[in-house]
Coordinates of C-alpha atoms in Angstrom, one line a residue:
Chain A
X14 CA 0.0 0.0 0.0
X15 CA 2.9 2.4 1.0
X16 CA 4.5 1.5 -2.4
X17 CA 1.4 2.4 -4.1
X18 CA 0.6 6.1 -2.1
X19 CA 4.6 6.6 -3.2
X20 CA 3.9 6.0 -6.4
X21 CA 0.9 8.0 -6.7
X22 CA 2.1 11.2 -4.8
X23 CA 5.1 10.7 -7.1
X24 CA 3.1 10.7 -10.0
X25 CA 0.8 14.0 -9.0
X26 CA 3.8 16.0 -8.0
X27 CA 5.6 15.3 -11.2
X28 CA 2.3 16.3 -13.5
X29 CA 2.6 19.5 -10.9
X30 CA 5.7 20.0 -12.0
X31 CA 5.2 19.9 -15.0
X32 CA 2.4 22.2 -14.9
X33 CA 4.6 24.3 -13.0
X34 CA 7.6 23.9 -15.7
X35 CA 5.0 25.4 -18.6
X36 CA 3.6 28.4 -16.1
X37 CA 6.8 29.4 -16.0
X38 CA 7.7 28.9 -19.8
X39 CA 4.1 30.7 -20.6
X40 CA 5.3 33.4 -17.8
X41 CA 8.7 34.4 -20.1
X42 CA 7.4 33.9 -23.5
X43 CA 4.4 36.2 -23.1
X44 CA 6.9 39.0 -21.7
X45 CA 9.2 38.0 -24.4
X46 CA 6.6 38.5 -27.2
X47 CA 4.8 41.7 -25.3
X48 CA 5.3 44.2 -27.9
X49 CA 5.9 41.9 -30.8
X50 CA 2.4 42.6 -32.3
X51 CA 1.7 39.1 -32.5
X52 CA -1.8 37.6 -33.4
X53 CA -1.8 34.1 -31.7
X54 CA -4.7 31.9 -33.3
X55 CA -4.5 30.1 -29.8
X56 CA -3.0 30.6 -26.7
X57 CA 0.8 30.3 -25.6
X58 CA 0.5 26.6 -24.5
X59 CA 2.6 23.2 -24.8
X60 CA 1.7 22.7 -28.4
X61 CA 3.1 26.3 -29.0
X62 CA 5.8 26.3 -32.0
X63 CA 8.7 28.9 -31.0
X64 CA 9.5 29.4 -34.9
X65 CA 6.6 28.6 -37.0
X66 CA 4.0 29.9 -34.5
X67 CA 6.0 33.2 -32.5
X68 CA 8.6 33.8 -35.5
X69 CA 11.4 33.0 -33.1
X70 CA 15.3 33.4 -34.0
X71 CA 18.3 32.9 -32.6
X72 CA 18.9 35.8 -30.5
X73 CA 15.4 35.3 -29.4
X74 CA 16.1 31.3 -28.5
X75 CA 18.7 33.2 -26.5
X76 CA 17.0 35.2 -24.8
X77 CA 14.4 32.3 -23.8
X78 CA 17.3 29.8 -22.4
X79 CA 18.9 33.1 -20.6
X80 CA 15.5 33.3 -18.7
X81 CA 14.5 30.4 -18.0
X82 CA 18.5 30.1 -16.5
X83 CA 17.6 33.1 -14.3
X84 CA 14.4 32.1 -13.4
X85 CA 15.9 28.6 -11.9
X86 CA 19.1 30.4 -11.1
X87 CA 20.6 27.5 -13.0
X88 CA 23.7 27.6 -15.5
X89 CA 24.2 24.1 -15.9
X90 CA 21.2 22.8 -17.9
X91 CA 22.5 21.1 -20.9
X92 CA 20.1 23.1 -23.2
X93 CA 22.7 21.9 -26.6
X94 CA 21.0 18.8 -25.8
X95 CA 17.3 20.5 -26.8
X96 CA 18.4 22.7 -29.4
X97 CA 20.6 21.0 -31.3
X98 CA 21.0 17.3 -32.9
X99 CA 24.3 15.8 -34.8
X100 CA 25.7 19.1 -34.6
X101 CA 22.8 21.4 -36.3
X102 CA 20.6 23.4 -35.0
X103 CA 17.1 22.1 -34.5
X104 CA 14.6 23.7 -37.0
X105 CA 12.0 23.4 -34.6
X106 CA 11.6 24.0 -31.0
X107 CA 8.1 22.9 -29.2
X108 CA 6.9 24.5 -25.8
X109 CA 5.9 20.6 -24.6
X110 CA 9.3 19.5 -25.4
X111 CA 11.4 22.1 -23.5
X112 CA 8.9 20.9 -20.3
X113 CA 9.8 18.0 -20.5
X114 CA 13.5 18.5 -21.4
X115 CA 13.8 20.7 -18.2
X116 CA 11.7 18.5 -15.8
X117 CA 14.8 16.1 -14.7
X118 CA 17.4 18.7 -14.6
X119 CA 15.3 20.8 -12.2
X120 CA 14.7 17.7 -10.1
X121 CA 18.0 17.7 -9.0
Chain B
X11 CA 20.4 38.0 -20.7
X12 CA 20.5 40.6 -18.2
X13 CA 21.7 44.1 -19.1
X14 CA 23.3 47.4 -18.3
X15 CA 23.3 51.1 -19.3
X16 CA 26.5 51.6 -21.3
X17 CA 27.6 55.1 -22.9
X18 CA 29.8 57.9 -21.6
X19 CA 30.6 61.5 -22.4
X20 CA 29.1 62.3 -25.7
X21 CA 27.6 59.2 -26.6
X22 CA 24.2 58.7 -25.0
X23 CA 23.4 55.8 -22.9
X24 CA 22.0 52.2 -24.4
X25 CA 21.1 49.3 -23.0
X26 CA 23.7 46.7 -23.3
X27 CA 22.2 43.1 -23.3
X28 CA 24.6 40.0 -22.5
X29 CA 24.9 36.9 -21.8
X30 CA 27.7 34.6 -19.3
X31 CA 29.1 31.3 -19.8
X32 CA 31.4 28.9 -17.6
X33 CA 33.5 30.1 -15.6
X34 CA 37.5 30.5 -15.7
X35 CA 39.7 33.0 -17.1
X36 CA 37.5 36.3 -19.2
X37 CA 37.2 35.8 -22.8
X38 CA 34.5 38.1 -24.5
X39 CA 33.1 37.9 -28.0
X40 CA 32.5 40.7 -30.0
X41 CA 29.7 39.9 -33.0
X42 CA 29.6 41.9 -36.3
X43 CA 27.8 44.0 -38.1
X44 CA 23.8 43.7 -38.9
X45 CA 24.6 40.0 -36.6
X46 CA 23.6 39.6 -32.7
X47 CA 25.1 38.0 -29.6
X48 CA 23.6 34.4 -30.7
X49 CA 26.6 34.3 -33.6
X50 CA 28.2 32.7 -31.7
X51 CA 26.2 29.6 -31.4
X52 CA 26.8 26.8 -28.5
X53 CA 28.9 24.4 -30.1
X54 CA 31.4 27.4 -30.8
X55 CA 30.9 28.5 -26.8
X56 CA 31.0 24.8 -25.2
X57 CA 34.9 24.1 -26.4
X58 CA 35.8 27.7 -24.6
X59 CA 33.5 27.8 -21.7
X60 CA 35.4 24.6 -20.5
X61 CA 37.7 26.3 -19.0
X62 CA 36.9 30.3 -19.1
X63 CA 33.8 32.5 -18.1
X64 CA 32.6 33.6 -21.6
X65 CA 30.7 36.1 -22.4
X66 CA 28.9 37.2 -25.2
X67 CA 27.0 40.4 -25.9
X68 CA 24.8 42.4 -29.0
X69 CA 26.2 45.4 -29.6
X70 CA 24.5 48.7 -29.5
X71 CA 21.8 49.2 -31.9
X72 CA 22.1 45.3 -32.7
X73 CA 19.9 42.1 -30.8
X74 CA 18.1 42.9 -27.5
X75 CA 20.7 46.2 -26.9
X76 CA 19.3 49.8 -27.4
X77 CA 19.7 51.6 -30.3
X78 CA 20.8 55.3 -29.6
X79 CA 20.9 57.9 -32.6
X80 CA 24.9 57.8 -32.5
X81 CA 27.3 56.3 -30.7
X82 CA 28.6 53.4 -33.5
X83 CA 32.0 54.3 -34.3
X84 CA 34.2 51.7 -33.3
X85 CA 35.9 53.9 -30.4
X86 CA 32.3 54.7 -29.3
X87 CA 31.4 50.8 -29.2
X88 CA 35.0 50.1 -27.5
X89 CA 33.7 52.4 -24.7
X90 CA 30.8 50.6 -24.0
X91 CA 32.8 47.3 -24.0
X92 CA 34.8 49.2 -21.8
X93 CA 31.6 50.1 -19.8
X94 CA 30.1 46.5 -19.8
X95 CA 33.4 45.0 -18.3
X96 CA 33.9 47.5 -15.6
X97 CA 30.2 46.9 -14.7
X98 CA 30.7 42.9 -14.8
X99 CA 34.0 43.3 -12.5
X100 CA 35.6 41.8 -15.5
X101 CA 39.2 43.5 -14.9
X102 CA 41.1 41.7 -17.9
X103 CA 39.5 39.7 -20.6
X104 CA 40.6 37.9 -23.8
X105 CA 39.0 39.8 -26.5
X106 CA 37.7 38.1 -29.7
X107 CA 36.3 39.9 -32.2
X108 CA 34.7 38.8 -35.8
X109 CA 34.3 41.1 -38.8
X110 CA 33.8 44.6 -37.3
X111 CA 33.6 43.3 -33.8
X112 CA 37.7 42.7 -34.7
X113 CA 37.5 46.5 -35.9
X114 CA 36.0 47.3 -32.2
X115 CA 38.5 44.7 -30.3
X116 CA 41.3 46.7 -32.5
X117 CA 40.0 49.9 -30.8
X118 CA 39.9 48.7 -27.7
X119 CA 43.1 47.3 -27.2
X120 CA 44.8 50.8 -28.5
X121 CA 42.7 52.7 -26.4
X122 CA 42.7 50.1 -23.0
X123 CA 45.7 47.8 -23.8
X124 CA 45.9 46.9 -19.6
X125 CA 41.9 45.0 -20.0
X126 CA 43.6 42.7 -22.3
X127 CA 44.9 39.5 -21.9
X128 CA 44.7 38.3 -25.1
X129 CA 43.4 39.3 -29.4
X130 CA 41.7 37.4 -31.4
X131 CA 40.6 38.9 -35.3
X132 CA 38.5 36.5 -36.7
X133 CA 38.1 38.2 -40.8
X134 CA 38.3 42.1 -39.6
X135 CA 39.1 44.2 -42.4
X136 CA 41.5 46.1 -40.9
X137 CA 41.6 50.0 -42.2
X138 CA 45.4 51.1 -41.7
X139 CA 46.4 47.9 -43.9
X140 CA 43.1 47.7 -46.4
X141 CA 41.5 50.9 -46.1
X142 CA 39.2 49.7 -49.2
X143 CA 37.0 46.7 -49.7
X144 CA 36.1 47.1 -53.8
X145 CA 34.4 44.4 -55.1
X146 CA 36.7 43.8 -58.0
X147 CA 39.7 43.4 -55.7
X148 CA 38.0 40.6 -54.1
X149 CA 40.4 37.0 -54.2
X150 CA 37.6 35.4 -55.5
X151 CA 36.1 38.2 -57.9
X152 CA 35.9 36.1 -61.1
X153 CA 33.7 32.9 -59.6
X154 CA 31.5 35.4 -57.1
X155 CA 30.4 38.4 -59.0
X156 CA 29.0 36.5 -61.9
X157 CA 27.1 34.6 -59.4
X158 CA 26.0 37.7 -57.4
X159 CA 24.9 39.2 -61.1
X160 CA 23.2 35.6 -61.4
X161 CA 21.0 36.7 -58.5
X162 CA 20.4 40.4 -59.9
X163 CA 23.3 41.9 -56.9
X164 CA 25.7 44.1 -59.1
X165 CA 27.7 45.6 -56.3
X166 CA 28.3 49.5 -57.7
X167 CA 32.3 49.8 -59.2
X168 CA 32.8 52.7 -56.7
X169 CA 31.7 51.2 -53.4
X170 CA 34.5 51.0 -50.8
X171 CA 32.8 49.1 -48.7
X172 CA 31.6 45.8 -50.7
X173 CA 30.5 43.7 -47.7
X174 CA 28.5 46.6 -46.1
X175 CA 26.6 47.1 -48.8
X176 CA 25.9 43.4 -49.7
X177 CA 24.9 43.0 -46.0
X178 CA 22.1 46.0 -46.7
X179 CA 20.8 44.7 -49.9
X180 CA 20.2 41.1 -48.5
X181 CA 18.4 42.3 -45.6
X182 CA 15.9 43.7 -47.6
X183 CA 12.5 42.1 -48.2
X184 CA 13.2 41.7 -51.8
X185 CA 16.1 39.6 -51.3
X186 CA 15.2 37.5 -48.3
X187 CA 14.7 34.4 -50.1
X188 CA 17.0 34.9 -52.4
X189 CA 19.9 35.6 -50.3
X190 CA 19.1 31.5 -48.9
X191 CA 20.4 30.2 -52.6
X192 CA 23.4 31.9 -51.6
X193 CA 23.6 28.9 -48.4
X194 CA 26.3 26.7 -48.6
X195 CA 28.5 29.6 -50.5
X196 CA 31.4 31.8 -49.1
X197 CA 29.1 34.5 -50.0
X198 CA 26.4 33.3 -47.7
X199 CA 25.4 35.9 -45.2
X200 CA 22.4 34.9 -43.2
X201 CA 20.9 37.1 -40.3
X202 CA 20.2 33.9 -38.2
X203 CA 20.8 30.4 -38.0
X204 CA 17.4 29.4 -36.4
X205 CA 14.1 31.0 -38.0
X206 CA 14.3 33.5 -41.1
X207 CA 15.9 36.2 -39.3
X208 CA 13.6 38.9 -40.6
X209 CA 13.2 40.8 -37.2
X210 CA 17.4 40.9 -37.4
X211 CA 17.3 42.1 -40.8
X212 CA 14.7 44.7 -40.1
X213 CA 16.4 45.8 -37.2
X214 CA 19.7 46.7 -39.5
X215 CA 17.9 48.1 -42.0
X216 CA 16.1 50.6 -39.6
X217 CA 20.2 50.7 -37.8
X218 CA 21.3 52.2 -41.1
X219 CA 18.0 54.1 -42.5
X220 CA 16.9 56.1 -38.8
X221 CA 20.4 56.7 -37.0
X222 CA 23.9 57.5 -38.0
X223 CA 25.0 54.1 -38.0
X224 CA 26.5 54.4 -41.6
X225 CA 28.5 57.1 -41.2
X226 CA 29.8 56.2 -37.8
X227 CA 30.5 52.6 -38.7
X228 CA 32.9 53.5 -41.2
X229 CA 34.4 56.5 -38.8
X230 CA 38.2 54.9 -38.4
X231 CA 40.4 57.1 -36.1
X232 CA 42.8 53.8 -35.1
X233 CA 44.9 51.7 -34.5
X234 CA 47.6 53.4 -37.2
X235 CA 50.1 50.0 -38.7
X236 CA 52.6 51.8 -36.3
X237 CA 50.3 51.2 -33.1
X238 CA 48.9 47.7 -34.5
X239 CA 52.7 46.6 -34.5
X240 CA 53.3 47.4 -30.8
X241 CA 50.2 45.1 -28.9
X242 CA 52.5 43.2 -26.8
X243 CA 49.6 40.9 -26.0
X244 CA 49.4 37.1 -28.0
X245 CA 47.1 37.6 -30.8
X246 CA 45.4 34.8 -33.1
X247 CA 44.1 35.6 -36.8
X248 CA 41.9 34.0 -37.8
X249 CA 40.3 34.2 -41.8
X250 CA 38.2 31.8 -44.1
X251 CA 40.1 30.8 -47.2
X252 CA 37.6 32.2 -49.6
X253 CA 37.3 35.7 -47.5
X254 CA 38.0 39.2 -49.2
X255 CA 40.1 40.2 -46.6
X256 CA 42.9 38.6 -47.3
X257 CA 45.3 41.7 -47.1
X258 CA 44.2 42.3 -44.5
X259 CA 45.1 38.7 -43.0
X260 CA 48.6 39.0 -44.6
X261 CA 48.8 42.8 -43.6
X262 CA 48.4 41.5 -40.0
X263 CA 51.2 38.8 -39.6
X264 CA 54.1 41.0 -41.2
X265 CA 52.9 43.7 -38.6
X266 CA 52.4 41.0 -36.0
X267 CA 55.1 38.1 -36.9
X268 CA 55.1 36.3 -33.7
X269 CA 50.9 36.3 -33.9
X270 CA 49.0 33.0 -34.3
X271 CA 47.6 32.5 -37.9
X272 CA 44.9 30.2 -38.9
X273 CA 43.0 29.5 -42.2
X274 CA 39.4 28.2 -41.7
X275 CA 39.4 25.8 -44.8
X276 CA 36.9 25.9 -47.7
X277 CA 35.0 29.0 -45.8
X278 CA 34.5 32.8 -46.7
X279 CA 33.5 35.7 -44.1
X280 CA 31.3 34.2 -41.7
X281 CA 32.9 30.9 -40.6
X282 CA 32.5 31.1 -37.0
X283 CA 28.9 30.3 -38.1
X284 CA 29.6 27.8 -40.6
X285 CA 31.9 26.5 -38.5
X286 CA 31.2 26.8 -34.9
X287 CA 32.7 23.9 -33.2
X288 CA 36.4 24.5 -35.3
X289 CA 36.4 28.1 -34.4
X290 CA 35.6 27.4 -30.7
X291 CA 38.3 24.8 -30.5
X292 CA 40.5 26.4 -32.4
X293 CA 40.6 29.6 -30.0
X294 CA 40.4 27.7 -27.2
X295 CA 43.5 25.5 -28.3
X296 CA 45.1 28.7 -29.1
X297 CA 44.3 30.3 -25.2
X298 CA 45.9 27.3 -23.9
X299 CA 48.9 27.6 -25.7
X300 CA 49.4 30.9 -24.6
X301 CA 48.5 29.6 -21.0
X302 CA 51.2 27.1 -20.8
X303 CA 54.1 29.6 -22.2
X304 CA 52.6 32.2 -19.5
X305 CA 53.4 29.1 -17.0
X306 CA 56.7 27.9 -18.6
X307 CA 57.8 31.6 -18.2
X308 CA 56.9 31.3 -15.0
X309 CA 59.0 28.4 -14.0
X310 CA 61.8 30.3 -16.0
X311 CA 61.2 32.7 -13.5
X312 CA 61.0 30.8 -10.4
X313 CA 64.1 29.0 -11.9
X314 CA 65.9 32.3 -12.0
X315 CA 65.1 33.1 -8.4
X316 CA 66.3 29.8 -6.9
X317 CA 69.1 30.3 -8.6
X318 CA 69.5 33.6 -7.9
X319 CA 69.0 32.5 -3.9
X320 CA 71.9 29.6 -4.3
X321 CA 74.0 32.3 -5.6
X322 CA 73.1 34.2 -2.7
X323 CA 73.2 31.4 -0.4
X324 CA 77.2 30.4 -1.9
X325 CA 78.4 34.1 -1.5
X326 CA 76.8 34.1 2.5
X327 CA 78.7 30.7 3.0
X328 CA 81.9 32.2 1.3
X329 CA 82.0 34.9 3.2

């Protein structure tokens, strides 16, 4: 039974943190965008597209790793990891994905 | 990136945005013309921040920085380097600058040669040695202005300035997509690796058309040959095969001869971005190698003072 409550507290506080990961994300790309005139069709979100959907570029991918550093006062996250792959940049970077990308380096 | 307020004496202030890196020894990079901070992509800043605090910032009127009606002459922009570092409690830094970021490193050094450690001049065009940039002096001239009159780009006959004003044409909306065939050429010059870059572009378009950018950029008042030839500092040049500049590269290691000089193969003027992870070894391979001869002078010099206490040590016995 113990196992199971583990488990299960485990479970909520990691969707928590989660939800708490993409607050945060929502939190810096809404200031980032503020005066960018942007017309969302739908809400900043984890399906958001930082290129295709907010016209991101690289100072502006930048700028969103810088934040999210400060926010978690945390230099160490291995963000090469999430933004680029054999050596290239990615040509796509998804709000869902950098949740999930951060949730085990802000574990620890 | 956090940010301060740069800008002294007649230059007015501007927000300066950067960004910091590892930790270690200073080394700052200094981005070029029309380009922002994120030039210098991470696989060009994880082989140096293994081993030194790096960091990287947009110059005024360029990236996330404020853009002030003046203040972009190269002495101007050296002051706010200037400015940044004494604000950052960086005391001495390595100073690595590409295109006209060298042209502001070059500026720098003259006017504060005790804040630097170390020069690196990664394809500067450097005025006292090639006060011109015409396109039909260009290396390549034969193969690349065909191709540029391919894509409708005659460069005027009497422009000084060739890469300036192929920089403003390709920013314009006209030539966006066009300036993408150009990808994989020396005369690729892209605003951004990730996205279009069309809120760079736009941003050095309005740079040039609503302050006095242009004139200021090309405002040289130093370093002379004379005061390039006296930086006592290790410097590293750095130039793509296929670059313009090659005068300038040559121009450099007769004034410089005991300077570090490095090709980037097969590249033209913007291979820190074709080739991040080569430049960003190849500096750091050239810091430690002026690390190590700072340490073997060292142990000369500890040598010299053991030596110079036995010698003491025999005459007190002697006496």
């Amino acid at each position: 039974m113990t196992n199971v409550t583990e488990t299960t507290r485990a479970a909520a506080s990691g969707k928590s943190g989660e939800q708490a990961i993409l607050s945060v994300l929502v939190e810096i790309l809404e200031d980032m965008i503020a005066d960018w005139d942007m017309d969302l069709d739908e809400p900043l979100g984890t399906g958001t597209r930082l290129i295709i959907d907010l016209g991101f570029e690289s100072i502006d991918v930048v700028q969103f790793i810088a934040a999210i550093e400060e926010h978690y006062r945390n230099r160490s996250i291995p963000f090469e990891e999430l933004v680029m792959k054999d050596g290239r940049y990615v040509d796509e970077i998804v709000v869902g994905n950098v949740v999930t990308f951060l949730k085990p380096h802000l574990a620890h | 990136m956090g940010s301060v307020i740069c800008g002294s004496g007649n230059v007015a202030p501007a927000k300066i945005s950067y960004r910091q890196v590892g930790e270690g020894p200073d080394v700052i990079l200094i981005h070029g013309l029309a380009a922002n901070c994120a030039f210098w992509q991470m696989d060009l800043l994880l082989p140096l921040s293994a081993k030194h605090r790096v960091t990287v910032y947009d110059l005024r009127g360029h990236g996330y920085s404020g853009m002030t009606e003046s203040g972009y002459r190269p002495s101007d922009m050296a002051d706010d380097l200037l400015s940044l570092m004494d604000q950052l409690g960086i005391g001495k830094a390595t100073i690595v600058g590409h295109s006209f970021g060298g042209a502001v490193a070059l500026r720098f050094i003259e006017k504060y040669p005790a804040r630097v450690e170390n020069l690196v001049l990664a394809d500067t065009r450097v005025h006292a040695i090639q006060p011109t940039n015409y396109a039909r002096d260009w290396p390549n001239a034969a193969e690349a202005l065909p191709r540029l009159h391919a894509l409708g780009l005659d460069i005027p006959d009497d422009e000084r300035d060739s890469g300036i004003w192929l920089l403003e044409q390709l920013a314009k909306p006209e030539w966006r997509s066009e300036r993408h065939k150009l990808k994989g050429s020396p005369l690729y010059m892209p605003f951004a690796p990730f996205g279009g870059g069309t809120r760079s572009a736009n941003k050095w378009l309005k740079l040039l058309k609503t302050t006095k950018a242009r004139q200021e950029i090309s405002f040289i008042d130093g370093p002379t040959a004379d005061q390039i030839s006296q930086i006592s500092q290790p410097v590293m040049v750095y130039y793509g095969s296929h670059s313009t500049l090659q005068d300038s590269f040559r121009g450099l290691q007769k004034l410089l001869p005991n300077c570090s000089a490095v090709i980037a193969p097969k590249a033209g003027h913007f291979f820190p971005l074709s080739q991040p992870l080569a430049f960003g070894t190849e500096v750091a391979a050239f810091l430690a190698s002026t690390e190590s001869a700072k340490s073997v002078i060292r142990i000369h010099s500890d040598a010299a003072t053991t030596y110079g206490r036995v010698r003491e040590a025999v005459a007190a016995e002697s006496k």
